[in-house]
């Protein structure tokens, strides 16, 4: 979690983002699984993969995972005074009163937070997620408390425009 003392309407409030391990491990597992399948497939052909070829394949796979993890888009949520901002490639703003409830959902052993909106839509938040995050429960509690404090109050009114000079 990253916190900032100044909170503007644009969203420099508290935020939750995926960590490096959360971004890299799914790709690493996928690349290693694909490499294993490829190796096993080559084992049963007339031209089996050598240990050197396998090491080279795994090395390039790990380089690919590192590049994706380090250069990938930042994903997460920002908690502002008037809205929940979801950053997942694009920024989507959900005013607190428009969120009916927050639910923790478990899929394939990983817990995620789902925001149920007043118009019937749902959106799964990119962060926090329980995947390699020992502070997941604490982050969910903070997110829920923030929503509960703000959901019934309308967003702060904008200051009226200055009167024109006579």
GROMACS .gro file of C-alpha atoms in nm:
model
  166
    1UNK     CA    1   0.000   0.000   0.000
    2UNK     CA    2   0.123   0.345  -0.085
    3UNK     CA    3  -0.008   0.640   0.114
    4UNK     CA    4   0.012   1.008   0.048
    5UNK     CA    5  -0.058   1.296   0.282
    6UNK     CA    6  -0.225   1.513   0.020
    7UNK     CA    7  -0.557   1.395  -0.118
    8UNK     CA    8  -0.685   1.576  -0.421
    9UNK     CA    9  -0.998   1.514  -0.620
   10UNK     CA   10  -0.782   1.348  -0.884
   11UNK     CA   11  -0.688   1.073  -0.646
   12UNK     CA   12  -0.366   1.102  -0.456
   13UNK     CA   13  -0.522   0.921  -0.157
   14UNK     CA   14  -0.438   0.576  -0.029
   15UNK     CA   15  -0.379   0.310  -0.290
   16UNK     CA   16  -0.325  -0.061  -0.329
   17UNK     CA   17  -0.111  -0.192  -0.616
   18UNK     CA   18   0.011  -0.532  -0.723
   19UNK     CA   19   0.365  -0.602  -0.609
   20UNK     CA   20   0.646  -0.729  -0.828
   21UNK     CA   21   0.598  -1.091  -0.718
   22UNK     CA   22   0.224  -1.065  -0.784
   23UNK     CA   23   0.296  -0.948  -1.140
   24UNK     CA   24   0.584  -1.186  -1.213
   25UNK     CA   25   0.484  -1.521  -1.060
   26UNK     CA   26   0.180  -1.596  -1.281
   27UNK     CA   27   0.389  -1.536  -1.593
   28UNK     CA   28   0.679  -1.741  -1.456
   29UNK     CA   29   0.451  -2.033  -1.374
   30UNK     CA   30   0.296  -2.012  -1.721
   31UNK     CA   31   0.632  -1.997  -1.899
   32UNK     CA   32   0.772  -2.285  -1.693
   33UNK     CA   33   0.461  -2.497  -1.753
   34UNK     CA   34   0.474  -2.428  -2.127
   35UNK     CA   35   0.846  -2.513  -2.131
   36UNK     CA   36   0.780  -2.841  -1.952
   37UNK     CA   37   0.504  -2.937  -2.196
   38UNK     CA   38   0.732  -2.848  -2.488
   39UNK     CA   39   1.017  -3.052  -2.340
   40UNK     CA   40   0.794  -3.355  -2.282
   41UNK     CA   41   0.656  -3.320  -2.634
   42UNK     CA   42   1.006  -3.314  -2.781
   43UNK     CA   43   1.108  -3.613  -2.569
   44UNK     CA   44   0.867  -3.834  -2.761
   45UNK     CA   45   0.979  -3.718  -3.106
   46UNK     CA   46   1.269  -3.828  -3.322
   47UNK     CA   47   1.458  -3.510  -3.227
   48UNK     CA   48   1.444  -3.478  -2.845
   49UNK     CA   49   1.544  -3.150  -2.682
   50UNK     CA   50   1.890  -3.148  -2.529
   51UNK     CA   51   1.960  -3.025  -2.177
   52UNK     CA   52   2.137  -2.721  -2.324
   53UNK     CA   53   1.834  -2.635  -2.541
   54UNK     CA   54   1.606  -2.671  -2.238
   55UNK     CA   55   1.831  -2.445  -2.028
   56UNK     CA   56   1.832  -2.185  -2.306
   57UNK     CA   57   1.452  -2.201  -2.337
   58UNK     CA   58   1.408  -2.161  -1.961
   59UNK     CA   59   1.657  -1.873  -1.954
   60UNK     CA   60   1.475  -1.682  -2.227
   61UNK     CA   61   1.143  -1.757  -2.057
   62UNK     CA   62   1.265  -1.602  -1.734
   63UNK     CA   63   1.400  -1.298  -1.921
   64UNK     CA   64   1.056  -1.258  -2.079
   65UNK     CA   65   0.885  -1.280  -1.741
   66UNK     CA   66   1.123  -1.022  -1.593
   67UNK     CA   67   1.064  -0.779  -1.881
   68UNK     CA   68   0.685  -0.818  -1.852
   69UNK     CA   69   0.689  -0.776  -1.474
   70UNK     CA   70   0.913  -0.469  -1.478
   71UNK     CA   71   0.757  -0.289  -1.774
   72UNK     CA   72   0.395  -0.396  -1.733
   73UNK     CA   73   0.121  -0.150  -1.657
   74UNK     CA   74   0.063  -0.068  -1.296
   75UNK     CA   75  -0.263  -0.214  -1.175
   76UNK     CA   76  -0.443  -0.126  -0.857
   77UNK     CA   77  -0.697   0.097  -0.686
   78UNK     CA   78  -0.683   0.447  -0.542
   79UNK     CA   79  -0.910   0.548  -0.256
   80UNK     CA   80  -1.008   0.915  -0.281
   81UNK     CA   81  -1.248   1.116  -0.068
   82UNK     CA   82  -1.526   1.088  -0.325
   83UNK     CA   83  -1.456   0.774  -0.529
   84UNK     CA   84  -1.282   0.443  -0.578
   85UNK     CA   85  -1.049   0.473  -0.878
   86UNK     CA   86  -0.964   0.146  -1.054
   87UNK     CA   87  -0.641   0.149  -1.257
   88UNK     CA   88  -0.627  -0.151  -1.487
   89UNK     CA   89  -0.486  -0.018  -1.811
   90UNK     CA   90  -0.747   0.259  -1.807
   91UNK     CA   91  -0.872   0.462  -1.512
   92UNK     CA   92  -1.232   0.403  -1.408
   93UNK     CA   93  -1.392   0.612  -1.134
   94UNK     CA   94  -1.668   0.470  -0.913
   95UNK     CA   95  -1.823   0.722  -0.670
   96UNK     CA   96  -1.859   0.572  -0.321
   97UNK     CA   97  -2.240   0.614  -0.309
   98UNK     CA   98  -2.263   0.412  -0.634
   99UNK     CA   99  -2.104   0.105  -0.474
  100UNK     CA  100  -2.365  -0.111  -0.301
  101UNK     CA  101  -2.129  -0.363  -0.144
  102UNK     CA  102  -1.780  -0.507  -0.147
  103UNK     CA  103  -1.738  -0.884  -0.154
  104UNK     CA  104  -1.431  -1.102  -0.114
  105UNK     CA  105  -1.445  -1.380  -0.371
  106UNK     CA  106  -1.211  -1.680  -0.387
  107UNK     CA  107  -1.119  -1.817  -0.731
  108UNK     CA  108  -0.863  -2.096  -0.773
  109UNK     CA  109  -0.736  -2.036  -0.419
  110UNK     CA  110  -0.682  -1.660  -0.466
  111UNK     CA  111  -0.907  -1.409  -0.290
  112UNK     CA  112  -1.008  -1.090  -0.472
  113UNK     CA  113  -1.241  -0.801  -0.395
  114UNK     CA  114  -1.550  -0.748  -0.612
  115UNK     CA  115  -1.735  -0.416  -0.607
  116UNK     CA  116  -2.110  -0.453  -0.667
  117UNK     CA  117  -2.241  -0.132  -0.822
  118UNK     CA  118  -2.583   0.028  -0.779
  119UNK     CA  119  -2.662  -0.021  -1.150
  120UNK     CA  120  -2.620  -0.400  -1.118
  121UNK     CA  121  -2.272  -0.423  -1.267
  122UNK     CA  122  -1.977  -0.579  -1.084
  123UNK     CA  123  -1.611  -0.511  -1.117
  124UNK     CA  124  -1.327  -0.720  -0.978
  125UNK     CA  125  -1.061  -0.496  -0.831
  126UNK     CA  126  -0.707  -0.563  -0.956
  127UNK     CA  127  -0.575  -0.510  -0.603
  128UNK     CA  128  -0.567  -0.605  -0.326
  129UNK     CA  129  -0.543  -0.976  -0.399
  130UNK     CA  130  -0.439  -1.252  -0.160
  131UNK     CA  131  -0.186  -1.399  -0.405
  132UNK     CA  132   0.151  -1.371  -0.221
  133UNK     CA  133   0.025  -1.084  -0.003
  134UNK     CA  134   0.031  -1.155   0.371
  135UNK     CA  135  -0.139  -0.817   0.438
  136UNK     CA  136  -0.445  -0.894   0.222
  137UNK     CA  137  -0.693  -0.908   0.512
  138UNK     CA  138  -0.563  -0.577   0.651
  139UNK     CA  139  -0.598  -0.410   0.310
  140UNK     CA  140  -0.953  -0.545   0.266
  141UNK     CA  141  -1.045  -0.413   0.610
  142UNK     CA  142  -0.906  -0.068   0.524
  143UNK     CA  143  -1.085  -0.064   0.186
  144UNK     CA  144  -1.414  -0.170   0.349
  145UNK     CA  145  -1.384   0.091   0.624
  146UNK     CA  146  -1.314   0.362   0.367
  147UNK     CA  147  -1.622   0.258   0.165
  148UNK     CA  148  -1.843   0.241   0.475
  149UNK     CA  149  -1.736   0.591   0.584
  150UNK     CA  150  -1.805   0.746   0.245
  151UNK     CA  151  -2.085   0.547   0.079
  152UNK     CA  152  -2.377   0.732   0.235
  153UNK     CA  153  -2.240   1.081   0.202
  154UNK     CA  154  -2.250   1.267  -0.129
  155UNK     CA  155  -1.917   1.376  -0.275
  156UNK     CA  156  -1.797   1.720  -0.160
  157UNK     CA  157  -1.960   2.001  -0.357
  158UNK     CA  158  -1.741   2.200  -0.585
  159UNK     CA  159  -1.681   2.563  -0.492
  160UNK     CA  160  -1.913   2.801  -0.677
  161UNK     CA  161  -1.752   2.989  -0.963
  162UNK     CA  162  -1.641   3.341  -0.879
  163UNK     CA  163  -1.888   3.617  -0.962
  164UNK     CA  164  -1.800   3.817  -1.271
  165UNK     CA  165  -1.638   4.152  -1.204
  166UNK     CA  166  -1.871   4.453  -1.256
   0.00000   0.00000   0.00000
